[in-house]
């Protein structure tokens, strides 16, 4: 049995930290959005045992630390499936350690593929529960689109879809450690907080300017380094005509939101002169279909 699908990246169009939890995690209030930038995943299952992972990038773990291996184990455990050997092929296009949810969306994609392959018919809700055991951003990636994520990220509420927008993503060379950024946050010292309710209202009325104006990520306040790079990328995006530009997740990728493709293209071309990982893409409101392949 061989199946494939695409795993779309996510953006945080706003990210607020509400409180610290006794389990060491943080309660979030973040609006997440899928974009048309994806990894390609193929899963082949045969009778046997073990998991083999092949990727196009040498630095991606090919062992049980890979989120896709965690997804296979969590799915088989939930479904009571044993004696299957799983071969995962992952073609990465989404930059890693970027705040774009690459590892999370790959894991969610594997759950969606296995659900088709084994005809288990698990509903989104159940897949999201399994996803929550893998990582905080994995539940969102099961269904994608535009959602409010609360709790660790697993409490999801559908929001009105964002009007289709062009997105320019740029990841500077440095990466941020997610646990380190969380540990640097002192809630009482944050300079500002996003107006999440206002952003949700703007989504409801399709007010793209109102959405862009309210985009805000509290992590930008606590960056240990790289602030200059982040500000410089934001400057190029805004000077080229972006309606708004912020860092996504725990970074270090920055994105700009555009209604005009020509302005987005200008920003993309300018950023490419200085940064290696740049993408001209758009918002997307579905997940990719799962396809059966000839073996
Ligand atoms: O769940 P995930 O492995 O993606 O999270 C990575 C790290 O980010 C966690 O180990 C934790 O330190 C931090 N985190 C957090 N609160 C969240 C999500 C992640 O503190 N809601």
Coordinates of N, CA, C and O in Angstrom, one line a residue, residues 71-164:
X71 N 4.2 10.0 14.6 CA 2.8 9.9 14.1 C 2.4 8.5 13.7 O 1.3 8.0 14.0
X72 N 3.4 7.8 13.1 CA 3.1 6.4 12.8 C 2.8 5.6 14.0 O 1.9 4.8 14.1
X73 N 3.7 5.7 15.0 CA 3.6 5.0 16.3 C 2.3 5.3 17.0 O 1.6 4.4 17.5
X74 N 1.9 6.6 17.0 CA 0.7 7.0 17.7 C -0.5 6.5 17.0 O -1.5 6.1 17.6
X75 N -0.5 6.5 15.7 CA -1.6 6.1 14.9 C -1.8 4.6 15.1 O -2.9 4.1 15.3
X76 N -0.8 3.8 14.9 CA -0.9 2.3 15.1 C -1.3 1.9 16.5 O -2.1 1.0 16.6
X77 N -0.8 2.7 17.5 CA -1.2 2.4 18.8 C -2.7 2.6 19.0 O -3.5 1.8 19.5
X78 N -3.2 3.8 18.5 CA -4.6 4.1 18.6 C -5.5 3.1 17.9 O -6.5 2.7 18.4
X79 N -5.1 2.7 16.7 CA -5.9 1.9 15.8 C -5.7 0.4 16.1 O -6.4 -0.5 15.5
X80 N -4.7 0.1 17.0 CA -4.4 -1.3 17.3 C -3.8 -2.1 16.2 O -4.1 -3.3 16.0
X81 N -3.1 -1.4 15.3 CA -2.5 -2.1 14.2 C -1.0 -2.5 14.5 O -0.3 -1.7 15.1
X82 N -0.7 -3.7 14.2 CA 0.6 -4.2 14.4 C 1.2 -4.9 13.2 O 0.4 -5.1 12.2
X83 N 2.4 -5.3 13.2 CA 3.1 -6.0 12.1 C 3.1 -5.3 10.8 O 2.8 -5.9 9.7
X84 N 3.3 -4.0 10.8 CA 3.4 -3.3 9.5 C 4.8 -2.5 9.5 O 5.2 -1.9 10.5
X85 N 5.4 -2.6 8.4 CA 6.7 -1.9 8.2 C 6.3 -0.6 7.4 O 5.5 -0.7 6.5
X86 N 6.8 0.5 7.9 CA 6.4 1.8 7.2 C 7.6 2.5 6.6 O 8.6 2.7 7.3
X87 N 7.5 2.8 5.4 CA 8.5 3.5 4.7 C 8.1 5.0 4.4 O 7.1 5.1 3.7
X88 N 8.7 5.9 4.9 CA 8.3 7.3 4.8 C 9.3 8.1 3.9 O 10.5 8.1 4.2
X89 N 8.8 8.7 2.8 CA 9.6 9.6 2.0 C 9.1 11.0 2.2 O 8.0 11.3 2.0
X90 N 10.1 11.8 2.6 CA 9.7 13.2 2.9 C 10.5 14.2 2.0 O 11.7 14.2 2.2
X91 N 9.8 14.9 1.2 CA 10.5 15.9 0.4 C 10.3 17.2 1.0 O 9.2 17.8 0.9
X92 N 11.3 17.8 1.7 CA 11.1 19.0 2.4 C 11.3 20.2 1.6 O 12.3 20.4 0.9
X93 N 10.3 21.1 1.6 CA 10.4 22.4 1.0 C 10.3 23.5 2.0 O 10.8 24.6 1.9
X94 N 9.6 23.2 3.1 CA 9.3 24.2 4.2 C 10.6 24.3 5.0 O 11.2 23.3 5.4
X95 N 11.1 25.5 5.2 CA 12.3 25.7 6.0 C 12.1 25.1 7.4 O 11.1 25.2 7.9
X96 N 13.2 24.5 7.9 CA 13.1 23.9 9.3 C 13.5 25.0 10.3 O 14.2 26.0 10.0
X97 N 13.0 24.8 11.6 CA 13.2 25.7 12.7 C 12.9 27.2 12.2 O 13.7 28.1 12.4
X98 N 11.7 27.3 11.6 CA 11.4 28.6 11.1 C 10.1 29.2 11.6 O 9.7 30.3 11.4
X99 N 9.3 28.3 12.4 CA 8.0 28.8 12.9 C 6.9 28.6 11.9 O 5.8 29.1 12.0
X100 N 7.3 27.7 10.9 CA 6.3 27.5 9.8 C 5.6 26.1 10.0 O 4.8 25.7 9.1
X101 N 5.9 25.4 11.1 CA 5.2 24.2 11.4 C 5.6 23.0 10.6 O 4.8 22.1 10.4
X102 N 6.8 23.0 10.0 CA 7.2 21.9 9.1 C 7.1 20.5 9.7 O 6.4 19.7 9.1
X103 N 7.7 20.3 10.8 CA 7.6 19.0 11.4 C 6.2 18.6 11.9 O 5.8 17.5 11.8
X104 N 5.4 19.6 12.3 CA 4.1 19.4 12.8 C 3.2 19.0 11.6 O 2.4 18.1 11.7
X105 N 3.3 19.7 10.5 CA 2.4 19.5 9.3 C 2.8 18.1 8.7 O 1.9 17.4 8.2
X106 N 4.0 17.7 8.7 CA 4.4 16.4 8.2 C 3.8 15.3 9.0 O 3.3 14.3 8.5
X107 N 3.8 15.5 10.4 CA 3.2 14.5 11.2 C 1.7 14.4 11.0 O 1.1 13.3 10.9
X108 N 1.0 15.6 10.9 CA -0.4 15.6 10.6 C -0.7 14.9 9.3 O -1.7 14.2 9.2
X109 N 0.1 15.2 8.3 CA -0.1 14.6 7.0 C 0.0 13.1 7.0 O -0.8 12.4 6.4
X110 N 1.0 12.5 7.8 CA 1.1 11.1 7.9 C -0.1 10.5 8.6 O -0.7 9.5 8.2
X111 N -0.7 11.2 9.6 CA -1.9 10.7 10.3 C -3.1 10.7 9.2 O -3.8 9.7 9.2
X112 N -3.2 11.7 8.4 CA -4.3 11.7 7.4 C -4.1 10.6 6.4 O -5.0 9.9 6.0
X113 N -2.8 10.4 6.0 CA -2.5 9.3 5.0 C -2.9 7.9 5.6 O -3.6 7.1 5.0
X114 N -2.4 7.7 6.8 CA -2.6 6.3 7.4 C -4.1 6.1 7.6 O -4.6 5.0 7.5
X115 N -4.9 7.1 8.0 CA -6.3 7.0 8.1 C -7.0 6.6 6.9 O -7.9 5.8 6.9
X116 N -6.5 7.1 5.7 CA -7.0 6.6 4.4 C -6.6 5.2 4.1 O -7.4 4.4 3.7
X117 N -5.3 5.0 4.3 CA -4.7 3.7 3.9 C -5.3 2.5 4.6 O -5.6 1.5 4.0
X118 N -5.5 2.7 5.9 CA -6.0 1.6 6.7 C -7.6 1.7 6.8 O -8.2 0.9 7.6
X119 N -8.2 2.6 6.1 CA -9.7 2.7 6.1 C -10.2 2.8 7.5 O -11.2 2.1 7.8
X120 N -9.5 3.5 8.3 CA -10.0 3.5 9.8 C -11.1 4.5 10.0 O -11.8 4.5 11.0
X121 N -11.3 5.5 9.0 CA -12.4 6.4 9.1 C -12.4 7.3 10.3 O -13.5 7.7 10.8
X122 N -11.3 7.6 10.9 CA -11.3 8.4 12.1 C -11.6 9.9 11.7 O -11.2 10.4 10.7
X123 N -12.5 10.5 12.5 CA -12.9 11.9 12.2 C -11.8 12.8 12.6 O -10.9 12.5 13.4
X124 N -11.9 14.1 12.1 CA -10.9 15.1 12.4 C -10.6 15.2 13.9 O -9.5 15.3 14.3
X125 N -11.7 15.2 14.6 CA -11.6 15.4 16.1 C -10.6 14.3 16.7 O -9.8 14.7 17.5
X126 N -10.8 13.1 16.3 CA -10.0 12.0 16.8 C -8.6 12.1 16.3 O -7.6 11.9 17.1
X127 N -8.4 12.5 15.0 CA -7.1 12.6 14.5 C -6.4 13.8 15.3 O -5.2 13.7 15.6
X128 N -7.1 14.8 15.6 CA -6.5 16.0 16.3 C -6.1 15.5 17.7 O -5.1 16.0 18.3
X129 N -6.9 14.6 18.3 CA -6.5 14.1 19.7 C -5.2 13.4 19.6 O -4.3 13.5 20.4
X130 N -5.1 12.5 18.6 CA -3.8 11.7 18.4 C -2.7 12.7 18.1 O -1.6 12.6 18.7
X131 N -3.0 13.7 17.3 CA -2.0 14.7 16.9 C -1.5 15.5 18.1 O -0.3 15.8 18.2
X132 N -2.3 15.7 19.1 CA -1.9 16.5 20.3 C -0.9 15.7 21.1 O -0.2 16.3 21.9
X133 N -0.8 14.4 20.9 CA 0.2 13.6 21.7 C 1.6 13.8 21.0 O 2.6 13.4 21.6
X134 N 1.6 14.3 19.8 CA 2.9 14.5 19.0 C 3.5 15.8 19.2 O 4.7 16.0 19.4
X135 N 2.7 16.9 19.2 CA 3.2 18.2 19.4 C 2.1 19.2 19.4 O 1.0 19.0 18.9
X136 N 2.4 20.4 19.9 CA 1.4 21.4 20.2 C 0.7 22.0 18.9 O -0.4 22.3 18.9
X137 N 1.5 22.0 17.8 CA 1.0 22.6 16.5 C 0.4 21.5 15.6 O -0.2 21.9 14.5
X138 N 0.5 20.2 16.0 CA 0.1 19.2 15.1 C -1.5 19.1 14.9 O -1.9 19.0 13.8
X139 N -2.2 19.3 16.0 CA -3.7 19.3 15.8 C -4.2 20.3 14.8 O -5.0 20.0 13.9
X140 N -3.7 21.5 14.8 CA -4.1 22.5 13.7 C -3.9 22.0 12.3 O -4.7 22.2 11.5
X141 N -2.8 21.3 12.1 CA -2.4 20.9 10.8 C -3.3 19.8 10.2 O -3.2 19.4 9.0
X142 N -4.1 19.1 11.1 CA -5.0 18.1 10.6 C -6.0 18.6 9.6 O -6.3 18.0 8.5
X143 N -6.6 19.8 9.9 CA -7.6 20.4 9.0 C -7.2 21.7 8.4 O -7.7 22.1 7.4
X144 N -6.2 22.4 9.0 CA -5.7 23.6 8.5 C -6.7 24.7 8.3 O -7.7 24.8 9.0
X145 N -6.5 25.6 7.3 CA -7.4 26.7 7.1 C -7.0 27.9 8.0 O -5.9 28.3 8.1
X146 N -8.1 28.5 8.5 CA -7.9 29.7 9.5 C -8.5 29.3 10.8 O -9.8 29.0 10.8
X147 N -7.8 29.2 11.8 CA -8.3 28.7 13.1 C -7.7 29.5 14.3 O -6.5 29.9 14.2
X148 N -8.5 29.6 15.3 CA -7.9 30.1 16.6 C -7.5 28.8 17.4 O -8.2 27.8 17.5
X149 N -6.3 28.9 17.9 CA -5.7 27.7 18.7 C -5.5 28.3 20.1 O -4.8 29.3 20.3
X150 N -6.0 27.5 21.1 CA -5.8 27.9 22.5 C -5.3 26.7 23.3 O -5.1 25.6 22.7
X151 N -5.2 26.8 24.6 CA -4.5 25.8 25.4 C -3.1 25.7 24.9 O -2.5 26.7 24.6
X152 N -2.6 24.5 24.8 CA -1.2 24.3 24.3 C -1.2 24.5 22.8 O -0.1 24.6 22.2
X153 N -2.4 24.5 22.2 CA -2.5 24.7 20.7 C -3.6 23.7 20.2 O -3.9 23.6 19.0
X154 N -4.1 22.9 21.2 CA -5.0 21.8 20.8 C -6.5 22.1 20.8 O -7.3 21.4 20.3
X155 N -6.8 23.3 21.4 CA -8.2 23.7 21.5 C -8.5 24.6 20.3 O -8.0 25.7 20.2
X156 N -9.1 24.0 19.3 CA -9.2 24.7 18.0 C -10.6 25.2 17.7 O -11.6 24.5 18.0
X157 N -10.7 26.4 17.2 CA -12.0 27.0 16.8 C -11.9 27.5 15.4 O -11.0 28.2 15.0
X158 N -12.8 27.0 14.5 CA -12.8 27.5 13.1 C -13.1 29.0 13.1 O -14.0 29.5 13.8
X159 N -12.4 29.7 12.3 CA -12.7 31.2 12.1 C -13.1 31.4 10.6 O -12.8 30.6 9.8
X160 N -13.7 32.6 10.4 CA -14.0 32.9 9.0 C -12.7 32.9 8.2 O -11.6 33.3 8.7
X161 N -12.7 32.3 7.0 CA -11.5 32.2 6.1 C -11.0 33.6 5.8 O -11.7 34.5 5.6
X162 N -9.7 33.7 5.8 CA -9.0 35.0 5.5 C -9.3 35.2 4.0 O -9.2 34.2 3.2
X163 N -9.5 36.4 3.5 CA -9.6 36.7 2.1 C -8.3 36.2 1.4 O -7.2 36.5 2.0
X164 N -8.4 35.5 0.3 CA -7.1 35.0 -0.3 C -6.1 36.1 -0.5 O -6.4 37.2 -1.0

